[in-house]
JSON list of C-alpha atoms in Angstrom, two decimals:
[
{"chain": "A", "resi": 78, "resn": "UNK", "atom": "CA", "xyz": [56.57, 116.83, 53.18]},
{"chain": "A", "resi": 79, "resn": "UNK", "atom": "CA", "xyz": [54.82, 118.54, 56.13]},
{"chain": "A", "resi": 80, "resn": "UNK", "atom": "CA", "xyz": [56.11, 121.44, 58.73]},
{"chain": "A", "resi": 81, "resn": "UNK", "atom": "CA", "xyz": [54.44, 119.81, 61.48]},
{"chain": "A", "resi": 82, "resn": "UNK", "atom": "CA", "xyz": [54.36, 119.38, 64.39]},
{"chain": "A", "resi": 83, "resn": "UNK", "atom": "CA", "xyz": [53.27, 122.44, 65.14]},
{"chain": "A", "resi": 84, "resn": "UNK", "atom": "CA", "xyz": [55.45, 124.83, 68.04]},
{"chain": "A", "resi": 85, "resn": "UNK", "atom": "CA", "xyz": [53.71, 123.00, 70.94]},
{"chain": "A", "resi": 86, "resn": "UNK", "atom": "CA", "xyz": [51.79, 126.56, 72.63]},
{"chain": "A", "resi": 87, "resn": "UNK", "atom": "CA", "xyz": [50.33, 127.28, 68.91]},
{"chain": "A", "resi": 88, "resn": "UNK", "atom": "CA", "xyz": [47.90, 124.25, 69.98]},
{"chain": "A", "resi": 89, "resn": "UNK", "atom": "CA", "xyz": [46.74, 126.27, 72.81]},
{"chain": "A", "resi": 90, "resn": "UNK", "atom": "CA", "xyz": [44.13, 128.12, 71.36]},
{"chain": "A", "resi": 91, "resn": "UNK", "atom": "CA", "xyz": [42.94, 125.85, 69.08]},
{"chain": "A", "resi": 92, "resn": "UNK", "atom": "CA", "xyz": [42.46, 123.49, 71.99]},
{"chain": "A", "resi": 93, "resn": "UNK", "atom": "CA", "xyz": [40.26, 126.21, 73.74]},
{"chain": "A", "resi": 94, "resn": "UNK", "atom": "CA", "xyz": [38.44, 126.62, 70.63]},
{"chain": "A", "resi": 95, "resn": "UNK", "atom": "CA", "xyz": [37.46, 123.14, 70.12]},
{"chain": "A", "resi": 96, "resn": "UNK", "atom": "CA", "xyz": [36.46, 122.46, 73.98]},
{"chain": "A", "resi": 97, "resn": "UNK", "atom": "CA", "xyz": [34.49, 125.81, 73.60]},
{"chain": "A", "resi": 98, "resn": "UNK", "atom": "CA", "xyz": [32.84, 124.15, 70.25]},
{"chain": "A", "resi": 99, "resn": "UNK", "atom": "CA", "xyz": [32.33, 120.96, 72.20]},
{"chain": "A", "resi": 100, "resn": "UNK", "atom": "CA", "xyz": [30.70, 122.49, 75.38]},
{"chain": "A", "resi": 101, "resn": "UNK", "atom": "CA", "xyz": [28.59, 124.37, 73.50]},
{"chain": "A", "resi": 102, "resn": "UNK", "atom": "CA", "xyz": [27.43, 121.53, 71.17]},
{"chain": "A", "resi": 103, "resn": "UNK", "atom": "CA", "xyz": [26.51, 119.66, 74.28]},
{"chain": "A", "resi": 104, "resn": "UNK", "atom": "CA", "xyz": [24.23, 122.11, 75.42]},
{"chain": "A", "resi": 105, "resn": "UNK", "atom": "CA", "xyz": [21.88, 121.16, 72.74]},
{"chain": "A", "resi": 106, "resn": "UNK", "atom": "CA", "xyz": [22.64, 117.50, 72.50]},
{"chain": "A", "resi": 107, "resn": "UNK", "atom": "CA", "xyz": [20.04, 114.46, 73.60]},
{"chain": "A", "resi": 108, "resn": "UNK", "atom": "CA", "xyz": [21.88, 113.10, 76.52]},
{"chain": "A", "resi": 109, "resn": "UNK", "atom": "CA", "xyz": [20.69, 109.26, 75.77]},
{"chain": "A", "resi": 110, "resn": "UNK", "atom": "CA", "xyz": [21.23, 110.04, 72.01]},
{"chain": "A", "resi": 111, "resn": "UNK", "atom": "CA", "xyz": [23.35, 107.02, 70.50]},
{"chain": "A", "resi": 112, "resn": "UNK", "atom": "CA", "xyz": [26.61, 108.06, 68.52]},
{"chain": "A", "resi": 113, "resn": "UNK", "atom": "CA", "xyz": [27.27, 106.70, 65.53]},
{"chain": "A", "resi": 114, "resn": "UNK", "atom": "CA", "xyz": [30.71, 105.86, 65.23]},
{"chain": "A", "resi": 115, "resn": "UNK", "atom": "CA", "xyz": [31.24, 104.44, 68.58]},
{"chain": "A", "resi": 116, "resn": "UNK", "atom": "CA", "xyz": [29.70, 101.61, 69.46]},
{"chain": "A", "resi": 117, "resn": "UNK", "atom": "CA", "xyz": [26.97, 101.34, 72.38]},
{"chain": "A", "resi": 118, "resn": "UNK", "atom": "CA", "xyz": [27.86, 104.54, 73.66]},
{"chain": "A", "resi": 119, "resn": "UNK", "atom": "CA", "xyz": [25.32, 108.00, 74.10]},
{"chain": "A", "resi": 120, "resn": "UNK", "atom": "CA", "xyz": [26.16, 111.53, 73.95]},
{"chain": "A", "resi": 121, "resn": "UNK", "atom": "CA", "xyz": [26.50, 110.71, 77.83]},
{"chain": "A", "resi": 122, "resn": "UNK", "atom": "CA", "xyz": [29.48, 108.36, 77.31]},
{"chain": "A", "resi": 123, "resn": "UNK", "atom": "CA", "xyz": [30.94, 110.11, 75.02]},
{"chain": "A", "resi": 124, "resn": "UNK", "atom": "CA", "xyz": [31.23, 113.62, 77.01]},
{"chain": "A", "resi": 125, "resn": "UNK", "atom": "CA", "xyz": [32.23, 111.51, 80.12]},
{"chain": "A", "resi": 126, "resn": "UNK", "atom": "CA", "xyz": [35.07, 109.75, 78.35]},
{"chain": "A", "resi": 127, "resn": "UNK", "atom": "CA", "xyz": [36.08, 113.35, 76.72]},
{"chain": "A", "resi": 128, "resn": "UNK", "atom": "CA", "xyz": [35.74, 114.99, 79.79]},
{"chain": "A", "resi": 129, "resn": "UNK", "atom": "CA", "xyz": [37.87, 112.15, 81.61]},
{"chain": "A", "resi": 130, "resn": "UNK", "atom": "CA", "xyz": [40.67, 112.50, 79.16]},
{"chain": "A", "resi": 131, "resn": "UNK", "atom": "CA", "xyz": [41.20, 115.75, 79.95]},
{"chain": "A", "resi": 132, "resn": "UNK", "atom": "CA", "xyz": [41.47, 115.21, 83.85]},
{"chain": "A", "resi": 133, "resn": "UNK", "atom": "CA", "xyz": [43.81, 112.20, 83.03]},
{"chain": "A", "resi": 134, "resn": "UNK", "atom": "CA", "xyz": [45.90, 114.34, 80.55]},
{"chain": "A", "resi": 135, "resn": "UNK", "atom": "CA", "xyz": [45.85, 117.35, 83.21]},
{"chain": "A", "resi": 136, "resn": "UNK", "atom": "CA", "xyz": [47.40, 114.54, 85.88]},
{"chain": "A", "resi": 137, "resn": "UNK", "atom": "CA", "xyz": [49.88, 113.78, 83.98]},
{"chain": "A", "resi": 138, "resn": "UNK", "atom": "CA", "xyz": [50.90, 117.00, 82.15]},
{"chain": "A", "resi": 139, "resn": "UNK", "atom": "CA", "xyz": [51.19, 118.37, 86.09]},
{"chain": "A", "resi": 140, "resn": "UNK", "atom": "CA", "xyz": [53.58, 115.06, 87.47]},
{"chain": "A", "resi": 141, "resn": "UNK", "atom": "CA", "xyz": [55.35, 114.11, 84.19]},
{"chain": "A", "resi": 142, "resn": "UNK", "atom": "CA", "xyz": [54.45, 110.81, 85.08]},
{"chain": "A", "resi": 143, "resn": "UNK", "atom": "CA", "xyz": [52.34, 107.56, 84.14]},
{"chain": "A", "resi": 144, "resn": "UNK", "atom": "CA", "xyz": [48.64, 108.13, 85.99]},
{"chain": "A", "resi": 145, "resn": "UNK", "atom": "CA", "xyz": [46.10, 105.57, 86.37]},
{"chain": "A", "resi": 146, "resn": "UNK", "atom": "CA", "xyz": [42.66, 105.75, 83.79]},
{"chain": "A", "resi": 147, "resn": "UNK", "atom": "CA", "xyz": [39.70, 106.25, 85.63]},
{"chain": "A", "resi": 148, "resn": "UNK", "atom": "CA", "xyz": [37.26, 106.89, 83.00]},
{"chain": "A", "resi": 149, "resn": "UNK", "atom": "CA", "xyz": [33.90, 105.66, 85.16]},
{"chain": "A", "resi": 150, "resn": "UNK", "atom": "CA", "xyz": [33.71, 108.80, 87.28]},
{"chain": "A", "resi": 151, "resn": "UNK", "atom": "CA", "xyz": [31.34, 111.12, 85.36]},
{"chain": "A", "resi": 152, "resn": "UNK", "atom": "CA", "xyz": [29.55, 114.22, 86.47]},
{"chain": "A", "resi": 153, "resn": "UNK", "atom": "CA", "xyz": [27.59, 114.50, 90.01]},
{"chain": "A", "resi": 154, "resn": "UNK", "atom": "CA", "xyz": [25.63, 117.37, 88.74]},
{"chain": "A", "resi": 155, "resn": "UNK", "atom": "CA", "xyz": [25.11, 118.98, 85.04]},
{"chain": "A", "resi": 156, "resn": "UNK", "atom": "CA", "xyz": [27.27, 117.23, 82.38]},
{"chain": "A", "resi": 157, "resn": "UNK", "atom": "CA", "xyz": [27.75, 120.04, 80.08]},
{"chain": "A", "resi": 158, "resn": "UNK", "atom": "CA", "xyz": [29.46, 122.56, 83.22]},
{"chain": "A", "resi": 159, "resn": "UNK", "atom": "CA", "xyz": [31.28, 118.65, 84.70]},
{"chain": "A", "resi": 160, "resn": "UNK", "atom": "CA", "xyz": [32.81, 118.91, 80.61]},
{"chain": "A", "resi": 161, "resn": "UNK", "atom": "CA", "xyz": [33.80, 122.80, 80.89]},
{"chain": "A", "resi": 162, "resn": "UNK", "atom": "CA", "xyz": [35.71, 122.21, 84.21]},
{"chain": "A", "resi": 163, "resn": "UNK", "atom": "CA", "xyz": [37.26, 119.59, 82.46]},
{"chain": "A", "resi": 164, "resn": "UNK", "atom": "CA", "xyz": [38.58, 121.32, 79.98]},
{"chain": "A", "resi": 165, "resn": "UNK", "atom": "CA", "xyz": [39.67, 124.44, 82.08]},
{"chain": "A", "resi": 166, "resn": "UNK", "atom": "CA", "xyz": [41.47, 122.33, 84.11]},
{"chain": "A", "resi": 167, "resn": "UNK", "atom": "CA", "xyz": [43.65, 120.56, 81.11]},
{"chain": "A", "resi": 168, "resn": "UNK", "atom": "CA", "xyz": [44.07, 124.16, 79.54]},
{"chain": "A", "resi": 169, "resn": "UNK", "atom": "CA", "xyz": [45.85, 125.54, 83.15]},
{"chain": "A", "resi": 170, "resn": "UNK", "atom": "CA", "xyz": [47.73, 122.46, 83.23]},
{"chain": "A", "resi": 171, "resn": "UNK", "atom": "CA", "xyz": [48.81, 123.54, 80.21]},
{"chain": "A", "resi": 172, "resn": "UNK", "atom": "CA", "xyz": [48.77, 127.09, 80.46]},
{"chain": "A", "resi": 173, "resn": "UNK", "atom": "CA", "xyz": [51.87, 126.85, 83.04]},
{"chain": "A", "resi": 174, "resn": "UNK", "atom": "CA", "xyz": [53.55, 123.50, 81.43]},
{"chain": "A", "resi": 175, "resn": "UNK", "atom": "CA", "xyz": [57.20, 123.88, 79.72]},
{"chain": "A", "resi": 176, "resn": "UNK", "atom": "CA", "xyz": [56.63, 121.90, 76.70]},
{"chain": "A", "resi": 177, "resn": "UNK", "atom": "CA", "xyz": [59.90, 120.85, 76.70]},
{"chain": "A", "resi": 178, "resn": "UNK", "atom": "CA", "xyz": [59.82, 118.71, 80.36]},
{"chain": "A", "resi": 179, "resn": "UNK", "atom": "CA", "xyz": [60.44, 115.34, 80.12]},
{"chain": "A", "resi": 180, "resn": "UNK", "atom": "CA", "xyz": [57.00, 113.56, 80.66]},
{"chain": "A", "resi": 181, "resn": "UNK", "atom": "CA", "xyz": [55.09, 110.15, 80.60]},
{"chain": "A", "resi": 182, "resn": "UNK", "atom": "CA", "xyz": [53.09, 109.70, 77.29]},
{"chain": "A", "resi": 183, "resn": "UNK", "atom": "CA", "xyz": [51.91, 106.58, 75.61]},
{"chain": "A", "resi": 184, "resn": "UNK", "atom": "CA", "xyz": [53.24, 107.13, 71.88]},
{"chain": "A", "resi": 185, "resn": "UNK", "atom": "CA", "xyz": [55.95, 106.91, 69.59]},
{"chain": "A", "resi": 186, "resn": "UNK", "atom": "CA", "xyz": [57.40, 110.47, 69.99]},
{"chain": "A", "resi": 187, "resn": "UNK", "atom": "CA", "xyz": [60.31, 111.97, 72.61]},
{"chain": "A", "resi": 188, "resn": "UNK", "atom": "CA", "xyz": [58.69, 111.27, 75.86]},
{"chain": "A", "resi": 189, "resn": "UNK", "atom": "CA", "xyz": [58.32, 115.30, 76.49]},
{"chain": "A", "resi": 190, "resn": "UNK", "atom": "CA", "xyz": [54.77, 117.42, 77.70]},
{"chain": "A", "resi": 191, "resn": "UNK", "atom": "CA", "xyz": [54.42, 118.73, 73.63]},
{"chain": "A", "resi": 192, "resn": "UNK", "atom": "CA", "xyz": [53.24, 115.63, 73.28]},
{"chain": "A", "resi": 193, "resn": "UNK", "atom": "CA", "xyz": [50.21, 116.18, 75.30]},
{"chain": "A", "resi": 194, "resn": "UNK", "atom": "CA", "xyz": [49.54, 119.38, 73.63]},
{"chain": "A", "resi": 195, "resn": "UNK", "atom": "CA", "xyz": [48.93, 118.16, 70.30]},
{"chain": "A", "resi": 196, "resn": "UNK", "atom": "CA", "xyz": [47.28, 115.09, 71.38]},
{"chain": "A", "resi": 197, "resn": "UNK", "atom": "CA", "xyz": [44.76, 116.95, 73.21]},
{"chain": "A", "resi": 198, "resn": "UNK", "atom": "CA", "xyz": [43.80, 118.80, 70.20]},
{"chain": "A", "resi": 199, "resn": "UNK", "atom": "CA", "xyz": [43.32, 115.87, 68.25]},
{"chain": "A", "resi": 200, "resn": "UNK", "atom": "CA", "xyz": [41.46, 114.28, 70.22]},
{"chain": "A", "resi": 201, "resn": "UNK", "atom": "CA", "xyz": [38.96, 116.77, 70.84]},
{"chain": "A", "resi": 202, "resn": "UNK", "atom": "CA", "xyz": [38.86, 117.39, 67.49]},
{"chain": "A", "resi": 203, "resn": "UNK", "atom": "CA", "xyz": [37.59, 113.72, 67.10]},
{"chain": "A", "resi": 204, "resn": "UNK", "atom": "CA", "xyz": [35.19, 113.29, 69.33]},
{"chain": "A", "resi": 205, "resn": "UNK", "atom": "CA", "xyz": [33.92, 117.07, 68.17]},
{"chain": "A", "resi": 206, "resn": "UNK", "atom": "CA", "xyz": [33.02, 115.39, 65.16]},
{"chain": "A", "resi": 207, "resn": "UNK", "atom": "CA", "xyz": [31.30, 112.41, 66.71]},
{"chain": "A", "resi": 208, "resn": "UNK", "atom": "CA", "xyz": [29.23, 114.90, 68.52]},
{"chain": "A", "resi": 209, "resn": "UNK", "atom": "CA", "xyz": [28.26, 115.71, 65.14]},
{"chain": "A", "resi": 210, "resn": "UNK", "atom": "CA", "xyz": [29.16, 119.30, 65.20]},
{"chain": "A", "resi": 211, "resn": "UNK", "atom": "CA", "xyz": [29.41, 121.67, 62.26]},
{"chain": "A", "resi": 212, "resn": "UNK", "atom": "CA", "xyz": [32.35, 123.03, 63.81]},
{"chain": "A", "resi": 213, "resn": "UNK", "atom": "CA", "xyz": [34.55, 124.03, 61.00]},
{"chain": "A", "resi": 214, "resn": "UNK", "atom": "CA", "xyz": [38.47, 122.46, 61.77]},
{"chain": "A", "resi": 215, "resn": "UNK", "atom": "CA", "xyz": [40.95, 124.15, 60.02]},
{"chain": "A", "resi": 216, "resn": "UNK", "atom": "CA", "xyz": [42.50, 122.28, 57.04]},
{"chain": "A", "resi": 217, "resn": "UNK", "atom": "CA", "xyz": [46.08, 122.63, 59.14]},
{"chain": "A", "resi": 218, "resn": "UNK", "atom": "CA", "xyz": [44.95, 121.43, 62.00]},
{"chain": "A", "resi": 219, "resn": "UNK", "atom": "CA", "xyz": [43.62, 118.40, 59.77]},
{"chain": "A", "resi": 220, "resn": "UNK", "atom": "CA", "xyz": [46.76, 117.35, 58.35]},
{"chain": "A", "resi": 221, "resn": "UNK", "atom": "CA", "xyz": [48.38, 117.95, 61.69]},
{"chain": "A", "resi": 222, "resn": "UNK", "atom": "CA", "xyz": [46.07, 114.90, 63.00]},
{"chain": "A", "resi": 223, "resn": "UNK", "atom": "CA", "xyz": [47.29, 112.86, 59.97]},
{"chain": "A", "resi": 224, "resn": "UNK", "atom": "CA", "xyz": [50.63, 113.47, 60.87]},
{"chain": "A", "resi": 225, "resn": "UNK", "atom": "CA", "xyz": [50.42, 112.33, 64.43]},
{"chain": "A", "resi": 226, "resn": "UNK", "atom": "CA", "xyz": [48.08, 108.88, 63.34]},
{"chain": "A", "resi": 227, "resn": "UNK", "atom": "CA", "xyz": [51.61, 108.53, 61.29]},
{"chain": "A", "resi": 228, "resn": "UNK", "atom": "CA", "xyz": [54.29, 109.78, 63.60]},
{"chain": "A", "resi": 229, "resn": "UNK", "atom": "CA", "xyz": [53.00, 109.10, 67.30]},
{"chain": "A", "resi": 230, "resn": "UNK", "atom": "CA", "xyz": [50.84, 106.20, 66.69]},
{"chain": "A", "resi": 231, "resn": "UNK", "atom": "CA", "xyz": [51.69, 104.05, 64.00]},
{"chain": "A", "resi": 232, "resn": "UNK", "atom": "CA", "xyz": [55.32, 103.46, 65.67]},
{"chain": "A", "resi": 233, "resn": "UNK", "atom": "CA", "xyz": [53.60, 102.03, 68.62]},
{"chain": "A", "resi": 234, "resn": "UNK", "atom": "CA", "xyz": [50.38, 100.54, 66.69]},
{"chain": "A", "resi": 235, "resn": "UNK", "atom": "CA", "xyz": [51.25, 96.83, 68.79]},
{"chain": "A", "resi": 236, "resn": "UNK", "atom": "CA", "xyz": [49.93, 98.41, 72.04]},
{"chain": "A", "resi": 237, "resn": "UNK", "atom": "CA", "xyz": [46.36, 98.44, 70.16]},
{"chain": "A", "resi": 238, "resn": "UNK", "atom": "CA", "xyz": [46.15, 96.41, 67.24]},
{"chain": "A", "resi": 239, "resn": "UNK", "atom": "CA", "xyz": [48.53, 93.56, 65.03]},
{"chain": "A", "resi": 240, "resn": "UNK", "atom": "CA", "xyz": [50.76, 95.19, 62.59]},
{"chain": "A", "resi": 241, "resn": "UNK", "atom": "CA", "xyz": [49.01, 96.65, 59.56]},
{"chain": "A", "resi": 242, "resn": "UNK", "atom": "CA", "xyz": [50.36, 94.86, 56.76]},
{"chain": "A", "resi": 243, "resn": "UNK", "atom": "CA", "xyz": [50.48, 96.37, 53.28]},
{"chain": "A", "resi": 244, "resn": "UNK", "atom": "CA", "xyz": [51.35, 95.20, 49.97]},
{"chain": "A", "resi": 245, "resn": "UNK", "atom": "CA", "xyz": [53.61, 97.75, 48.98]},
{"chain": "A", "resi": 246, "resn": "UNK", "atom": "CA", "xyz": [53.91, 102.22, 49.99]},
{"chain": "A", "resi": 247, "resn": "UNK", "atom": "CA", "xyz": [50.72, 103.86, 50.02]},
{"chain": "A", "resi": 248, "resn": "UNK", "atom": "CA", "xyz": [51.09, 107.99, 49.91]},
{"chain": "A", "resi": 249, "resn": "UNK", "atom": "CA", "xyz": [48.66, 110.13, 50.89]},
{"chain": "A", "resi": 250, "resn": "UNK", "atom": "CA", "xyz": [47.84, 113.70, 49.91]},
{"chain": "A", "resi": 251, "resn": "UNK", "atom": "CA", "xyz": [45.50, 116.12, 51.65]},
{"chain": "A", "resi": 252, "resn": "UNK", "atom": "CA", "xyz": [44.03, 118.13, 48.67]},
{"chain": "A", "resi": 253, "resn": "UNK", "atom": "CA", "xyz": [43.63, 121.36, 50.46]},
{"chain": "A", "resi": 254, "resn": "UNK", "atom": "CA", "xyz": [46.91, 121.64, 52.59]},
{"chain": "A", "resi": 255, "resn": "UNK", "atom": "CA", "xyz": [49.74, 119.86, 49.74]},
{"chain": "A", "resi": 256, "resn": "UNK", "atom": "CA", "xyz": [51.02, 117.90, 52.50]},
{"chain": "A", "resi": 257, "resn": "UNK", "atom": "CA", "xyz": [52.09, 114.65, 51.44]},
{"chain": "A", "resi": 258, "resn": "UNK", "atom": "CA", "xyz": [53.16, 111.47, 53.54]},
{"chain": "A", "resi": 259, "resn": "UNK", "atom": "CA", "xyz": [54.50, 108.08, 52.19]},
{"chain": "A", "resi": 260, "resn": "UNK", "atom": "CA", "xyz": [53.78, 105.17, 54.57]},
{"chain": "A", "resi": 261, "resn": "UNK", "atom": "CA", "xyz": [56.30, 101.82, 53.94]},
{"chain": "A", "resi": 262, "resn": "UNK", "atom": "CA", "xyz": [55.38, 98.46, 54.52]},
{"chain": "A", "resi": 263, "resn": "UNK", "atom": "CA", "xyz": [57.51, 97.17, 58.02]},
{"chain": "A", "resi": 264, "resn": "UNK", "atom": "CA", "xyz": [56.91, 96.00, 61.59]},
{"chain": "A", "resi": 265, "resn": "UNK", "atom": "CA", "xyz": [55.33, 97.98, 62.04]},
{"chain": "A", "resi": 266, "resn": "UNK", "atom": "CA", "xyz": [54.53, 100.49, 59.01]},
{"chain": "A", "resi": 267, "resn": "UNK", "atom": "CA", "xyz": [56.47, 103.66, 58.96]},
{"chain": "A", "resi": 268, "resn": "UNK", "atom": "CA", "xyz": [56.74, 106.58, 56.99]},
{"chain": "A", "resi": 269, "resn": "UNK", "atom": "CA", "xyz": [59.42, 106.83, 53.85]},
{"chain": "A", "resi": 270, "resn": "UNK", "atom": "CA", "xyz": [60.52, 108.35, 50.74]},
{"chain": "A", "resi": 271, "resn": "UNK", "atom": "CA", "xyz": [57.90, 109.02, 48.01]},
{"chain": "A", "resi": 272, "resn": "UNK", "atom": "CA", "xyz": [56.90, 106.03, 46.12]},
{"chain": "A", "resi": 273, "resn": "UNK", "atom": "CA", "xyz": [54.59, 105.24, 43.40]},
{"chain": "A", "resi": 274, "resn": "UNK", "atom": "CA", "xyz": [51.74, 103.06, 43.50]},
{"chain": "A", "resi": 275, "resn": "UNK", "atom": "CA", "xyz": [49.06, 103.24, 45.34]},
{"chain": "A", "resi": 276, "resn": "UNK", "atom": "CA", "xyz": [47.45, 107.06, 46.93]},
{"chain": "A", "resi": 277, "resn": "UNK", "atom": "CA", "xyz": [44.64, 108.39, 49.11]},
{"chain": "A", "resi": 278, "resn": "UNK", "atom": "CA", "xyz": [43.48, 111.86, 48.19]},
{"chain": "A", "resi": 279, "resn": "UNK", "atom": "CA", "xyz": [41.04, 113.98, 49.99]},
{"chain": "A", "resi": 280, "resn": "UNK", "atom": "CA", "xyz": [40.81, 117.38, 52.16]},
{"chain": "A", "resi": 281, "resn": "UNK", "atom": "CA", "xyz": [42.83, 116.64, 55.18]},
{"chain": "A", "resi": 282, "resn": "UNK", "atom": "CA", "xyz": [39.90, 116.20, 57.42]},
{"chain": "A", "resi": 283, "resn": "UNK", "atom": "CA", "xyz": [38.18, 113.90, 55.60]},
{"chain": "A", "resi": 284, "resn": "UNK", "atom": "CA", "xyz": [41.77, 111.80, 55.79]},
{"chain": "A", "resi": 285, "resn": "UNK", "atom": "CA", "xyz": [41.97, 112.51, 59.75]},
{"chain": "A", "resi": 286, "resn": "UNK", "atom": "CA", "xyz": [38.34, 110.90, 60.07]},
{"chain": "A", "resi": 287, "resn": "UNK", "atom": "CA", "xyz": [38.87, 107.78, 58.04]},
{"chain": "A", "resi": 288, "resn": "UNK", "atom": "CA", "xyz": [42.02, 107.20, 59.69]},
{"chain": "A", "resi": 289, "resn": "UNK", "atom": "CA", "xyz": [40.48, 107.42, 63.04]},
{"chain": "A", "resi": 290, "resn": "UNK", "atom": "CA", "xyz": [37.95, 104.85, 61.75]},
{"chain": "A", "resi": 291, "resn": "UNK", "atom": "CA", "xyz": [34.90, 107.56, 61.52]},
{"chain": "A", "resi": 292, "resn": "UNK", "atom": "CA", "xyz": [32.14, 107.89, 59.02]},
{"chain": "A", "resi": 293, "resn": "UNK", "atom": "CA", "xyz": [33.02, 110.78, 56.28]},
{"chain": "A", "resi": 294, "resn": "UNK", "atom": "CA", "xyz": [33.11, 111.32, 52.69]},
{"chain": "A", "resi": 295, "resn": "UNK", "atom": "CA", "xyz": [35.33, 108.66, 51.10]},
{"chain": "A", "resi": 296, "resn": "UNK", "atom": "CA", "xyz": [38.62, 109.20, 49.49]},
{"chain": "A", "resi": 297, "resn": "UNK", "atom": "CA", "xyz": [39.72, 108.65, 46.54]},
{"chain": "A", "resi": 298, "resn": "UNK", "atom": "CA", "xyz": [41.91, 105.28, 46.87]},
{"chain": "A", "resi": 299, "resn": "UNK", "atom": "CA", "xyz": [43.56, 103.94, 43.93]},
{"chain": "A", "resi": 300, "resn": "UNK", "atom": "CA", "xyz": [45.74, 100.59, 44.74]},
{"chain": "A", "resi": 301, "resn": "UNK", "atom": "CA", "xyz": [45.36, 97.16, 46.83]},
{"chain": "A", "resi": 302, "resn": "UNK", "atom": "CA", "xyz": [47.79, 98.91, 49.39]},
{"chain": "A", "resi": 303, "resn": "UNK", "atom": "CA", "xyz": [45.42, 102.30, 49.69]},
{"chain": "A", "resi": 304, "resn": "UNK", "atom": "CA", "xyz": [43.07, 99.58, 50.69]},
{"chain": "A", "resi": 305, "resn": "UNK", "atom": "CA", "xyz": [44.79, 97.85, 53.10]},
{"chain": "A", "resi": 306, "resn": "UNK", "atom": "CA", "xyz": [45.96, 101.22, 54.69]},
{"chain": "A", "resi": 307, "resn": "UNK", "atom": "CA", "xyz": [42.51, 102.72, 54.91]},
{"chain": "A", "resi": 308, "resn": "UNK", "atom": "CA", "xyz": [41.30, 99.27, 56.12]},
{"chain": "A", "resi": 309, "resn": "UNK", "atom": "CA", "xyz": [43.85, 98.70, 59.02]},
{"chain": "A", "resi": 310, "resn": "UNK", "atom": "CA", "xyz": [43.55, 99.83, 62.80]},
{"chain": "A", "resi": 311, "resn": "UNK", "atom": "CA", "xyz": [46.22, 102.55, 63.24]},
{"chain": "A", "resi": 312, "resn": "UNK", "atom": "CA", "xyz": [44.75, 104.49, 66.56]},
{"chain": "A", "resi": 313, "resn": "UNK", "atom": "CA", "xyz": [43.75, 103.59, 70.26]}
]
């Protein structure tokens, strides 16, 4: 059972916290520096693509509508104040949005601007960690991301990936939040009843990395479903 997600301006300041965290991680990073868990890219790409999302998502927020990627353009100048006026210009966006205008959004949720809210938190909070930041996320905000891999993405998994198939339900429980979510086997996989079988435990973030395919500490993953689960693409 979870409570999320959360009211759609609580994501506000945690989105300002984590571009803060961000910005200022990037002040001390090696530009050409490699990062891990994305293939072929530098600390370059990866505050470009960041920094690009954010425009996009500001687009859209403003027009409600579907805007064309254009995730080439990078900074002219300094990348670290290019990524700060990136993310001041998705938090006015948001800063004046009603969260409950219809709006274009890629994802299996109501087609509303809360969408962008939370998925703007999320994502930062991703790509925080493949800065390799110590940034501390809060265990809610953790299990929050779970909840959207389960409720936003899985439903429309087919736009990225084939359809995970599991063996049987596979329920996951963050250690240090309670929150617990069931996942079913279906076209595609969606989330159920509680079942027994096969479980993931671990703190919430450590769940929110492994589902987004990033390096962590492993959980502990008891069943040939759990594997399968843990194993399958779920995310863009």
């Amino acid at each position: 059972m979870t409570t999320m997600p959360f009211p759609a301006r609580d994501y506000v300041p945690v989105l300002a916290e984590l571009t803060g965290a961000f910005t200022e991680a990037l002040r001390t990073a090696d530009p050409a520096a490699a990062v891990p868990d994305c293939a072929g890219w530098t600390v370059t790409d990866l505050a470009t693509h960041l920094g690009n999302v954010h425009r996009w998502a500001a687009t859209v927020v403003r027009t409600g509508e579907v805007h064309p990627q254009d995730f080439a353009v990078g900074a002219d100048g300094d990348l670290v104040s290019w990524y700060a006026e990136s993310a001041r210009l998705l938090l006015a966006e948001l800063a004046v949005a009603d969260p409950a205008d219809p709006c274009w959004h890629f994802a299996g949720t109501g087609r509303t601007k809360a969408f962008w809210f939370r998925r703007q938190v999320h994502e930062t909070a991703i790509h925080l960690a493949d800065l390799g930041s110590d940034h501390v996320l809060e265990p809610a905000v953790a299990a929050d991301g779970v909840d959207e891999v389960f409720t936003a993405m899985l439903p429309r998994v087919t736009r990225w990936h084939a359809v995970p198939r599991l063996p049987g339900p596979v329920t996951l429980r963050a250690t240090d939040t309670g929150d617990v979510w069931t996942v079913h086997p279906g076209e595609p996989p969606a989330l159920g009843p509680a079942a027994g079988g096969a479980s993931v435990e671990a703190p919430a973030r450590d769940l929110l990395l492994r589902l987004w395919k990033r390096t962590g500490p492993d959980p502990r993953a008891t069943g040939d479903a759990a594997e399968a689960l843990l194993a399958a693409p779920l995310t863009p």
